[in-house]
Tab-separated table of C-alpha atoms and ligand atoms in Angstrom:
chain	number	residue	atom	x	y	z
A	1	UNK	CA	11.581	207.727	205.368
A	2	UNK	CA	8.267	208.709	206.865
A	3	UNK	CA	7.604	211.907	209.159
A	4	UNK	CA	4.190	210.528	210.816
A	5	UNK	CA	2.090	210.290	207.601
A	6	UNK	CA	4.246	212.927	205.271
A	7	UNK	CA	7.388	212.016	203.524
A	8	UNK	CA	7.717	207.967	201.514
A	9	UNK	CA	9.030	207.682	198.053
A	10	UNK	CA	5.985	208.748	195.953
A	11	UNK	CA	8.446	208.014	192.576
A	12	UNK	CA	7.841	205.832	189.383
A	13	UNK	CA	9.431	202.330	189.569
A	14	UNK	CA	12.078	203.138	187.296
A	15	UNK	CA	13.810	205.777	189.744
A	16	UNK	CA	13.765	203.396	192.504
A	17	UNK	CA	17.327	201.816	191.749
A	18	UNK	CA	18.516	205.394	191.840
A	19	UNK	CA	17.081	205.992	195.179
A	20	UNK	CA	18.153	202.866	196.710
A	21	UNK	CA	21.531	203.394	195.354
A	22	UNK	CA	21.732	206.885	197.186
A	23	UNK	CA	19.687	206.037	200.642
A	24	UNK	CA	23.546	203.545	200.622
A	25	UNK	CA	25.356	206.409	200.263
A	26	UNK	CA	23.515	208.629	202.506
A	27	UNK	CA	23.697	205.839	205.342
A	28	UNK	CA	27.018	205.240	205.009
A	29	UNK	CA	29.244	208.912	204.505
A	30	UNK	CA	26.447	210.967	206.327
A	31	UNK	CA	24.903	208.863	209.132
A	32	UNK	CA	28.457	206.564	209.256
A	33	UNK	CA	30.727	209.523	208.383
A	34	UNK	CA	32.450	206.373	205.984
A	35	UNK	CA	35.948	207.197	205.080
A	36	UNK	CA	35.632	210.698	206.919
A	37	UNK	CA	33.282	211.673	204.636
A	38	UNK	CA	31.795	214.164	207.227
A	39	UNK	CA	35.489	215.412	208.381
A	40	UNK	CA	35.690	216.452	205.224
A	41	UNK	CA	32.385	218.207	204.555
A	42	UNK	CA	33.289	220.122	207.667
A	43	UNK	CA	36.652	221.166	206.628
A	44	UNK	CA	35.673	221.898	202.695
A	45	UNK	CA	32.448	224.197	204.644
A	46	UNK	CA	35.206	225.884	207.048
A	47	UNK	CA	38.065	226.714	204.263
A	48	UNK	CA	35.941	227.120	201.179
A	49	UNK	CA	32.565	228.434	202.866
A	50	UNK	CA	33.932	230.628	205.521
A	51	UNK	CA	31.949	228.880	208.754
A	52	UNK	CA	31.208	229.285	210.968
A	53	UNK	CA	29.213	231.824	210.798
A	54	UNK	CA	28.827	234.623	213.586
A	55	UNK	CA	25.684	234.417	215.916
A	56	UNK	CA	25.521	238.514	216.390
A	57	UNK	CA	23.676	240.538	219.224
A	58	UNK	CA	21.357	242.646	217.512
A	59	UNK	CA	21.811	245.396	219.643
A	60	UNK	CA	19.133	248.548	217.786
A	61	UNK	CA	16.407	245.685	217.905
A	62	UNK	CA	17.092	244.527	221.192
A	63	UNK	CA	16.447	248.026	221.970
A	64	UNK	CA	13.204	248.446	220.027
A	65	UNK	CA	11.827	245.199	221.069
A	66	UNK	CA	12.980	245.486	224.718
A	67	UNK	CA	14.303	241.492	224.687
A	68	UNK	CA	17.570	240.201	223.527
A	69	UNK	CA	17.493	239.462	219.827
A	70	UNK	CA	20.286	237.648	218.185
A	71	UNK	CA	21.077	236.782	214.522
A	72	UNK	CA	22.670	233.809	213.123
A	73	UNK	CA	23.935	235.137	209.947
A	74	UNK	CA	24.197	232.482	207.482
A	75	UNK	CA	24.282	235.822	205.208
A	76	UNK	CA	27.693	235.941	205.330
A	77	UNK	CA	28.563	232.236	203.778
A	78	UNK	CA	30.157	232.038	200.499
A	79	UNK	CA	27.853	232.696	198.140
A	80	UNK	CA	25.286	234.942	200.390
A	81	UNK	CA	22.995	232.662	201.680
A	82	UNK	CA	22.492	228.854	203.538
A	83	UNK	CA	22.441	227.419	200.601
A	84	UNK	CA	26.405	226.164	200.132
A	85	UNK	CA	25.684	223.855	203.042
A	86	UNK	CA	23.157	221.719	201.059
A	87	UNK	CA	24.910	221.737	198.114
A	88	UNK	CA	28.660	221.178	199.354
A	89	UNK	CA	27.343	218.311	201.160
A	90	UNK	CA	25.483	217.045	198.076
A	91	UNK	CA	28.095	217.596	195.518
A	92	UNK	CA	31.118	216.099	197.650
A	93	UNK	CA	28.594	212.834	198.522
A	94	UNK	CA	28.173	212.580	194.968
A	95	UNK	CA	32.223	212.537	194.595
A	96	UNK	CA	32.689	209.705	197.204
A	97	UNK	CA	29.696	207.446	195.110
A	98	UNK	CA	32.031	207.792	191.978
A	99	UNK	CA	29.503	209.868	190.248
A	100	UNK	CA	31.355	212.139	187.159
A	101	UNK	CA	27.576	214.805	186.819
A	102	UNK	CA	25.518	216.974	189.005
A	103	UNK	CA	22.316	218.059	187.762
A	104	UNK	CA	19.931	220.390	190.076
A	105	UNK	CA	16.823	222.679	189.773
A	106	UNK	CA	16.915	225.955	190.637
A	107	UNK	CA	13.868	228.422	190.653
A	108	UNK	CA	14.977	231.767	191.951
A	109	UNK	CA	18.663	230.746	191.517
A	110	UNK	CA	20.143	230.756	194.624
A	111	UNK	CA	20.262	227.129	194.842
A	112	UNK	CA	21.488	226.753	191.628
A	113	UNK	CA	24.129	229.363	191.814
A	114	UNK	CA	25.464	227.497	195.187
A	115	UNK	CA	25.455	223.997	193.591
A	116	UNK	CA	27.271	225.527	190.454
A	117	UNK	CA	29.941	226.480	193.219
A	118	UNK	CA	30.342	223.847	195.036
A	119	UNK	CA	30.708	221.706	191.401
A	120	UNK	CA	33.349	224.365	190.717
A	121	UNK	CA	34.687	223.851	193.659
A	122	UNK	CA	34.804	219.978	193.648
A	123	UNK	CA	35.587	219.773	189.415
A	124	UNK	CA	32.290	218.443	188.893
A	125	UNK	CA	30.485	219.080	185.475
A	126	UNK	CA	27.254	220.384	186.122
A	127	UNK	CA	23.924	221.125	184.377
A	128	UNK	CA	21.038	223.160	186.061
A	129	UNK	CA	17.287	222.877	185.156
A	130	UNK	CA	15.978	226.355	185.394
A	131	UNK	CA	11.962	227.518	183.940
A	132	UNK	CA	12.578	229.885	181.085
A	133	UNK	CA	10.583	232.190	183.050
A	134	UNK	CA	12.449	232.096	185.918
A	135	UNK	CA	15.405	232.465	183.769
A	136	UNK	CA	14.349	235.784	182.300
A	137	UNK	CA	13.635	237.345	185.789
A	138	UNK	CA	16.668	236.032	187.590
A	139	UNK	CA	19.454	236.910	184.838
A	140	UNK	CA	22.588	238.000	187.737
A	141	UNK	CA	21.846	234.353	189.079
A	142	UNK	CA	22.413	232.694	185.452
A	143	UNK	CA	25.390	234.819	184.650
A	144	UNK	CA	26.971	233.524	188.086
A	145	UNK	CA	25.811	229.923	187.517
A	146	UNK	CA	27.508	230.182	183.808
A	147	UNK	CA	30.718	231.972	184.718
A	148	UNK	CA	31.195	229.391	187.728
A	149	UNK	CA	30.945	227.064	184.760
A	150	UNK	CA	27.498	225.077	184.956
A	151	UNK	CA	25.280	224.805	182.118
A	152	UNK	CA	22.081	226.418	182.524
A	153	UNK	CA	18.985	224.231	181.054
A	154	UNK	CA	15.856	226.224	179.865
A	155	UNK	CA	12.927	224.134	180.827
A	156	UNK	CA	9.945	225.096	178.998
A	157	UNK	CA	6.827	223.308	180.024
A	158	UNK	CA	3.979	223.791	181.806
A	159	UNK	CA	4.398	227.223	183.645
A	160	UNK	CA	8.245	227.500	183.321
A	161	UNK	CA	8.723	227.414	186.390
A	162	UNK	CA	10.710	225.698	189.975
A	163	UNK	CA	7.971	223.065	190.027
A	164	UNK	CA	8.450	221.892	186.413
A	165	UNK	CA	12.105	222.466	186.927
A	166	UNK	CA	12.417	219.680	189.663
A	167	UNK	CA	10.131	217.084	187.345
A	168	UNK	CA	12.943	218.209	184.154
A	169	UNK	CA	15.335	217.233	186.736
A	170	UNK	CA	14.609	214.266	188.323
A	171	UNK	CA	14.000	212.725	184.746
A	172	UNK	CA	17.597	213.498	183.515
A	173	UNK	CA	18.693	211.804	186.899
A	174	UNK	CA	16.438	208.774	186.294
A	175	UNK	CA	17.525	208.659	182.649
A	176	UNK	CA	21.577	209.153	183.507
A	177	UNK	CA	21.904	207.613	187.931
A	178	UNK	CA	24.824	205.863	186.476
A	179	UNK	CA	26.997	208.872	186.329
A	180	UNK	CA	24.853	211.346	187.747
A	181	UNK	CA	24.128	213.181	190.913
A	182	UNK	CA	21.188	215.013	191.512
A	183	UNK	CA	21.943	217.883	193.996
A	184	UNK	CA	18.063	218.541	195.229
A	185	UNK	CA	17.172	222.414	196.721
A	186	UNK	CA	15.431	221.442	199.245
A	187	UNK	CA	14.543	219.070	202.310
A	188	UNK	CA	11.767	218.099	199.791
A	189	UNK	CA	11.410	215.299	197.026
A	190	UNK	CA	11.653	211.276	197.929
A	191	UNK	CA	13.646	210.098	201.245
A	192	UNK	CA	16.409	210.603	201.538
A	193	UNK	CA	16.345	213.526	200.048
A	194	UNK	CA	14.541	215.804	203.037
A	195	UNK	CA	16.606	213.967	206.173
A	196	UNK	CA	19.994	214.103	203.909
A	197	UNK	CA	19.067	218.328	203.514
A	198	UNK	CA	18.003	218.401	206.891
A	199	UNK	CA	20.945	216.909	208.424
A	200	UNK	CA	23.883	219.019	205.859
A	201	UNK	CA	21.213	222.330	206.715
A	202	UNK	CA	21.683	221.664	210.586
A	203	UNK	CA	25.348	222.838	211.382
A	204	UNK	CA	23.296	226.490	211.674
A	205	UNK	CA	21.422	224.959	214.675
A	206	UNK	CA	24.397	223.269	215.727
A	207	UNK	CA	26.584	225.652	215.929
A	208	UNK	CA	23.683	228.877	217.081
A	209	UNK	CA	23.173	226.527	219.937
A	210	UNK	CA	26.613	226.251	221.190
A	211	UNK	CA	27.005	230.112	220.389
A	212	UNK	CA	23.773	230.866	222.573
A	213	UNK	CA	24.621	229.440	225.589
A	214	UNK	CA	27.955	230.822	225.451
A	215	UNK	CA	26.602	234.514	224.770
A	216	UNK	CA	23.487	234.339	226.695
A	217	UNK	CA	24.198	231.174	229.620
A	218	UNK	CA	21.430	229.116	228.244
A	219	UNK	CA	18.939	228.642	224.805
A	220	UNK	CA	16.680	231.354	223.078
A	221	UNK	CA	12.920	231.074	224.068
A	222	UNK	CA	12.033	230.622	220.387
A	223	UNK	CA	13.455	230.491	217.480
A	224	UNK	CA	12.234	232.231	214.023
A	225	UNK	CA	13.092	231.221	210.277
A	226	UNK	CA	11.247	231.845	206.960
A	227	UNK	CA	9.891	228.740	205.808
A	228	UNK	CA	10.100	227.790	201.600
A	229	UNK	CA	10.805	224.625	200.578
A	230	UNK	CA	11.896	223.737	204.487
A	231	UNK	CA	15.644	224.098	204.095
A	232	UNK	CA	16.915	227.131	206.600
A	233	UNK	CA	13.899	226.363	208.489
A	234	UNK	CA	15.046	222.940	208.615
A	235	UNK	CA	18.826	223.994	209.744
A	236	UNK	CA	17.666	226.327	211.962
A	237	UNK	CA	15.319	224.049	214.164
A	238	UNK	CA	17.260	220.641	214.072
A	239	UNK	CA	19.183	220.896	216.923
A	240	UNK	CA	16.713	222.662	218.810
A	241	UNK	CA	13.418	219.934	218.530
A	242	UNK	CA	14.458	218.289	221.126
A	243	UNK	CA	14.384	221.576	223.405
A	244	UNK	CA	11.385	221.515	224.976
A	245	UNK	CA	11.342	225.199	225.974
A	246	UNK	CA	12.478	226.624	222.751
A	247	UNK	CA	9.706	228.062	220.567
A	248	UNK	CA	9.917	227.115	216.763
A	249	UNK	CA	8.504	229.573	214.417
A	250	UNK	CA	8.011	228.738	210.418
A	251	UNK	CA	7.235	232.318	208.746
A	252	UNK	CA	5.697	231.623	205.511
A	253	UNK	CA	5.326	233.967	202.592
A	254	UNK	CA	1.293	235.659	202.924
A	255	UNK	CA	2.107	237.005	199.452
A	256	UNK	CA	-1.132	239.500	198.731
A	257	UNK	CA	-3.611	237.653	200.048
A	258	UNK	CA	-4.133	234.197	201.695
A	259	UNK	CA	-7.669	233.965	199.667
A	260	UNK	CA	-7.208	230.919	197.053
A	261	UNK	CA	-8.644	231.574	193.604
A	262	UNK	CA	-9.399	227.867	193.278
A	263	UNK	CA	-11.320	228.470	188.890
A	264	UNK	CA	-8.128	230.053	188.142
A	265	UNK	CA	-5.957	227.732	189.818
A	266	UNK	CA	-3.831	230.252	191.936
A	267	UNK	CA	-2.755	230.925	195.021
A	268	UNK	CA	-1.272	234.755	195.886
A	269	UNK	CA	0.558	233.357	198.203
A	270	UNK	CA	3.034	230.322	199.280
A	271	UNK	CA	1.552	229.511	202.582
A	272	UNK	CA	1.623	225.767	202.290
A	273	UNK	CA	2.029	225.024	205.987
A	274	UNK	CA	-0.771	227.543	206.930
A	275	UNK	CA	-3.169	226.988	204.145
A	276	UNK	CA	-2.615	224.004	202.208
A	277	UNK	CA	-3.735	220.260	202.422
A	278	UNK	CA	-2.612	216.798	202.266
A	279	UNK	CA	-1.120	215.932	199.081
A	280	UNK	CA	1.745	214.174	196.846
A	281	UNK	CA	4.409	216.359	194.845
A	282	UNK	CA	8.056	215.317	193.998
A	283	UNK	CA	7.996	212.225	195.409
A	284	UNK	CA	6.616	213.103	198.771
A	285	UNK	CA	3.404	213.365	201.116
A	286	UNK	CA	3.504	216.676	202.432
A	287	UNK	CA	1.125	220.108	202.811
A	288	UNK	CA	0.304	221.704	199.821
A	289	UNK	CA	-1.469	224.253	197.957
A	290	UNK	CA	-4.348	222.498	195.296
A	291	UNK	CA	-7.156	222.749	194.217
A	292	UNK	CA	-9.936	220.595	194.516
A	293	UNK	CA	-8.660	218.061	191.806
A	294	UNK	CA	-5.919	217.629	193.598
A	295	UNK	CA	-3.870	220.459	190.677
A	296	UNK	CA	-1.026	221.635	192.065
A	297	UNK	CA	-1.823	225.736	192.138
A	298	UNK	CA	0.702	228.673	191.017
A	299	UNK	CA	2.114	230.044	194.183
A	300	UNK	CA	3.080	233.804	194.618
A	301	UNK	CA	5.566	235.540	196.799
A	302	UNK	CA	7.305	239.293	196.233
A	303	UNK	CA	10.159	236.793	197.065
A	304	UNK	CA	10.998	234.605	194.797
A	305	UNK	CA	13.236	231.611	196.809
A	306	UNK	CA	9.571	231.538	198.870
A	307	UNK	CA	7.451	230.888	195.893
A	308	UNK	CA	7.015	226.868	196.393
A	309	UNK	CA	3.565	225.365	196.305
A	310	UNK	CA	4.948	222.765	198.849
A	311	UNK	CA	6.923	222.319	201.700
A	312	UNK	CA	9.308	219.781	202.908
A	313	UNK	CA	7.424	216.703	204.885
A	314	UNK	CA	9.290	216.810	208.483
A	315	UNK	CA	8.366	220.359	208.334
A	316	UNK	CA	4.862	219.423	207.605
A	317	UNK	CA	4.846	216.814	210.509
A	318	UNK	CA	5.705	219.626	213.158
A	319	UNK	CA	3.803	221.540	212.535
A	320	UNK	CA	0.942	219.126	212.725
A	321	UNK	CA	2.647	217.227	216.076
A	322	UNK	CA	2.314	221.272	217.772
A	323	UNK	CA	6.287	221.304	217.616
A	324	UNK	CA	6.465	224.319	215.013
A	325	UNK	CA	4.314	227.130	215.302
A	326	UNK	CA	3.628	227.829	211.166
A	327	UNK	CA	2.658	231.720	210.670
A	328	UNK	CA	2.663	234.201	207.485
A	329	UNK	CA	3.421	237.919	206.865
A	330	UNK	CA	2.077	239.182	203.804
A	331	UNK	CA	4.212	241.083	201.159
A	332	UNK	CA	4.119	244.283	201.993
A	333	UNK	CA	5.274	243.523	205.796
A	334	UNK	CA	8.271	241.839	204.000
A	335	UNK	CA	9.118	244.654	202.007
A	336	UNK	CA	8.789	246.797	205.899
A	337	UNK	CA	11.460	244.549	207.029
A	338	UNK	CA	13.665	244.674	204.513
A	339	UNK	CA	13.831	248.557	204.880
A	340	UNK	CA	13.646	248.142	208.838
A	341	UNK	CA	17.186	245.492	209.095
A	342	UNK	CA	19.149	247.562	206.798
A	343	UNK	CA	18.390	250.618	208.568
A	344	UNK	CA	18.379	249.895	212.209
A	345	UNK	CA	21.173	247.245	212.099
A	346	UNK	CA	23.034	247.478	208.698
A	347	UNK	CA	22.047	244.207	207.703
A	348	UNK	CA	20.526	244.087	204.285
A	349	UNK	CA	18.701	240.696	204.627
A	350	UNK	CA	17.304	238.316	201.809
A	351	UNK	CA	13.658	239.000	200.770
A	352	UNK	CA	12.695	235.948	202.033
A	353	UNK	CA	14.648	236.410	205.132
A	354	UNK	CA	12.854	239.613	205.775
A	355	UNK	CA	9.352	237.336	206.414
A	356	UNK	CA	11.072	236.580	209.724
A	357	UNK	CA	11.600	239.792	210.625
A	358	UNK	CA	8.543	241.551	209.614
A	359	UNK	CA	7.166	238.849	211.981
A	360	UNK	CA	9.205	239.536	214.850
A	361	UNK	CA	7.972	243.161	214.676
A	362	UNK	CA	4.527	242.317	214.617
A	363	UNK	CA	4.735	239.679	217.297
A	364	UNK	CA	7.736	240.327	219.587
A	365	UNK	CA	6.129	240.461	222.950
A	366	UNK	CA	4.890	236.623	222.720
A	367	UNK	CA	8.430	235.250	221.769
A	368	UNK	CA	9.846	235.413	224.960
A	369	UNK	CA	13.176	237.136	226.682
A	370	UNK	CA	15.643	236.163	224.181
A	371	UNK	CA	15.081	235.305	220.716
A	372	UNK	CA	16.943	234.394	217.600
A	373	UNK	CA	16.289	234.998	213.933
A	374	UNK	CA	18.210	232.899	211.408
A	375	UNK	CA	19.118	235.329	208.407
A	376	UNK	CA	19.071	232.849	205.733
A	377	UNK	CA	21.066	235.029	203.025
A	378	UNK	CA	21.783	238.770	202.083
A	379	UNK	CA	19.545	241.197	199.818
A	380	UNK	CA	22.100	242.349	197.363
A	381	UNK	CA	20.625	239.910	194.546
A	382	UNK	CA	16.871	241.235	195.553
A	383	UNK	CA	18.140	245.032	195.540
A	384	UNK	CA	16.676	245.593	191.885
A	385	UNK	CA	12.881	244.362	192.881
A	386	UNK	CA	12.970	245.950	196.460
A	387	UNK	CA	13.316	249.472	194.854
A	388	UNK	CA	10.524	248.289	191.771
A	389	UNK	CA	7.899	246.776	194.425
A	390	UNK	CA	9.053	249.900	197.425
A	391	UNK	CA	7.922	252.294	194.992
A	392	UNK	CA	4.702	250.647	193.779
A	393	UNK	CA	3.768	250.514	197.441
A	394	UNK	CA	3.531	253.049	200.620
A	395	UNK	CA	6.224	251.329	202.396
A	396	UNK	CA	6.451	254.299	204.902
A	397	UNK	CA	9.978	253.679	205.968
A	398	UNK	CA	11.619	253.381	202.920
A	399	UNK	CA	13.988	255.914	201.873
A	400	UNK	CA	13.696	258.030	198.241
A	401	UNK	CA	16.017	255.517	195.635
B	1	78U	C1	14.164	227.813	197.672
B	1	78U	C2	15.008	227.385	196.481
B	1	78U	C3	14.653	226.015	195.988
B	1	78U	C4	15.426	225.317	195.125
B	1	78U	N1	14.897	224.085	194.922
B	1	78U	C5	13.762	223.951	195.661
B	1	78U	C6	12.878	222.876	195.780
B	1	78U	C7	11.748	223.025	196.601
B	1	78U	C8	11.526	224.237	197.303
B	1	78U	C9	12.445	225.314	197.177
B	1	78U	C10	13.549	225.156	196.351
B	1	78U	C11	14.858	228.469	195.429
B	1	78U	N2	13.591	228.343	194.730
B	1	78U	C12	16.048	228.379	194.500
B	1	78U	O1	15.877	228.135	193.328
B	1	78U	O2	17.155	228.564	194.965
């Protein structure tokens, strides 16, 4: 479970049983497809989560940028964003090891909305670990979580937040692996947590690279996705690694500033792969931002399903093996690009989607003749902040709201 010197199972003895007991599962129904586990994954993602999903010629920004640019627009699976692919796969594994719970984290909801339904789905009780901050700030995504009928758990310390929501989490799990599942966010935490994500996250790249070469005769010179925990970043490169002549680009959220206020313990931004170092959080080795004790920092990003501290470990090992190119666009850009999508192509994109794009504007004529951007999920839940932070700012594009 190692990605060169990232990745292991960083985890206290006592949640090594529960580990063991899932690496099993995950070589047997995902690796073996046992008992058709995967035939069924596929068919429960085609009639439940609408895929596949279109890989579109973006036809104003292949103007603007004078190169073909095309979209794979996980946008329009159930639920809005890439998410249900992680979390189907997660929820139905957890089915065929006889487990009767799912519990998950959630930060800026999305994850936890998609794993509430998927549990629906699959008449699975579930219970999500959310920071009470996060709660407060994300109340549409709690609503949905509820009325798909998951329990939402307040977890109050430390900051409140995604990072002390995974900890919550992965002590229930420890305290309850006989009957429960936990359904993790993110091709982070212990192996084989980041491969299994990696590997339910990569029918986007397996299916964008079958749609390429029938649309365009051959692959995209590079491919661009925003970069959080790992997870659409993940999906979107997979099938494409092993492309020599495909680009890989991880944007990363720049938040306000990549300057670290190390006293305070802060970081305005969530530019792990760019900025961070060598470190050990949820059970893995991976990049990420500390200070010089070795404190895990607060992270900021104007999107909130960006705001991580880490990143997932293969990730991490790409980047440092030259394979992924890791770059960040700051805030502000972000907001650009947000305004720019819905404009020129009628695509209102995710906030954190919109890193991709604001750095495909900025960068366009070094990404080659044909590029594709993976639009990880749709804007309609970030619609209330965009019009807060757009008129805070002198985003010069945006319309009067
Ligand atoms: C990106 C996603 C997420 C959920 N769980 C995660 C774990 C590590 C990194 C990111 C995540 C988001 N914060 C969410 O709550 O949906």
């Amino acid at each position: 479970g190692k990605f060169g010197d990232y990745g292991g199972q960083y985890v206290p003895e006592a949640l090594m049983p529960a580990i063991e007991e899932l690496n099993d599962a995950y070589e047997r129904y995902v690796l073996g497809n046992e008992d058709g586990f995967m035939d069924e994954f596929r068919r429960r993602l085609r009639d439940f989560g609408g895929r596949p999903t279109p890989t579109q010629h973006a036809e104003r920004l292949s103007e603007r940028y004078g190169r073909e640019v095309y979209l794979k627009r996980e946008d329009l699976l159930h639920g809005g964003a890439h998410k249900l692919n992680n979390a189907l796969g997660q929820v139905l594994l957890a089915k065929y090891m006889g487990k009767e719970r799912i519990v998950a984290e959630t930060g800026a909801g999305q994850h936890g909305t998609a794993t509430a339904m998927a549990a629906a789905h699959l008449d699975m009780p579930c219970e999500v670990y959310m920071g009470e901050r996060d709660i407060n700030r994300q109340r549409p995504n709690v609503f949905r979580m509820r009325l798909n009928g998951s329990e939402v758990n307040p977890v109050t310390v430390g900051r409140g937040t995604l990072k002390e929501a995974i900890s919550e989490t992965m002590r229930d799990w420890a305290t309850n692996v006989e009957d429960t599942h936990y359904v993790i966010g993110s091709v982070v935490g212990p192996h084989p947590f980041p491969a299994m994500v990696r590997d339910f996250q990569s029918v986007i790249s397996e299916e964008a690279r079958a749609q390429m070469r029938e649309k365009t005769d051959g692959l995209p010179d590079s491919v661009l996705a925003c970069a959080g925990g790992g997870s659409n970043t993940m999906g979107a490169f997979a099938e494409f690694v092993d492309d020599d002549g495909v680009g890989l680009y991880a944007v990363e959220a720049g938040g306000s500033s990549l300057d670290v206020d190390e006293e305070a313990g802060v970081a305005p931004n969530s530019a792990s792969l760019s900025t961070g170092s060598e470190g050990v959080l949820h059970g893995a080795r991976t990049k990420l931002l500390q200070d010089r004790d070795g404190q895990i920092m607060e992270s900021h990003s104007v999107s909130s399903g960006l705001d991580y501290a880490g990143v997932g470990p293969e990730l991490a090992h790409l980047v440092d093996e030259g394979r992924v190119t890791a770059v960040n666009v700051d805030d502000d850009a972000a907001l650009t690009a947000f305004h720019r999508l819905s404009q020129l192509e009628g695509v209102i994109p995710a906030l954190e989607t919109a890193h991709a794009f604001a750095y495909l504007e900025e960068n366009h004529d070094e990404l080659g003749e044909t590029v594709l951007v993976n639009v990880s999920g749709r804007g309609d839940k970030d619609l209330e902040s965009v019009i807060e932070e757009t008129s805070k700012r002198d985003i010069d594009i945006a319309p009067d709201m």
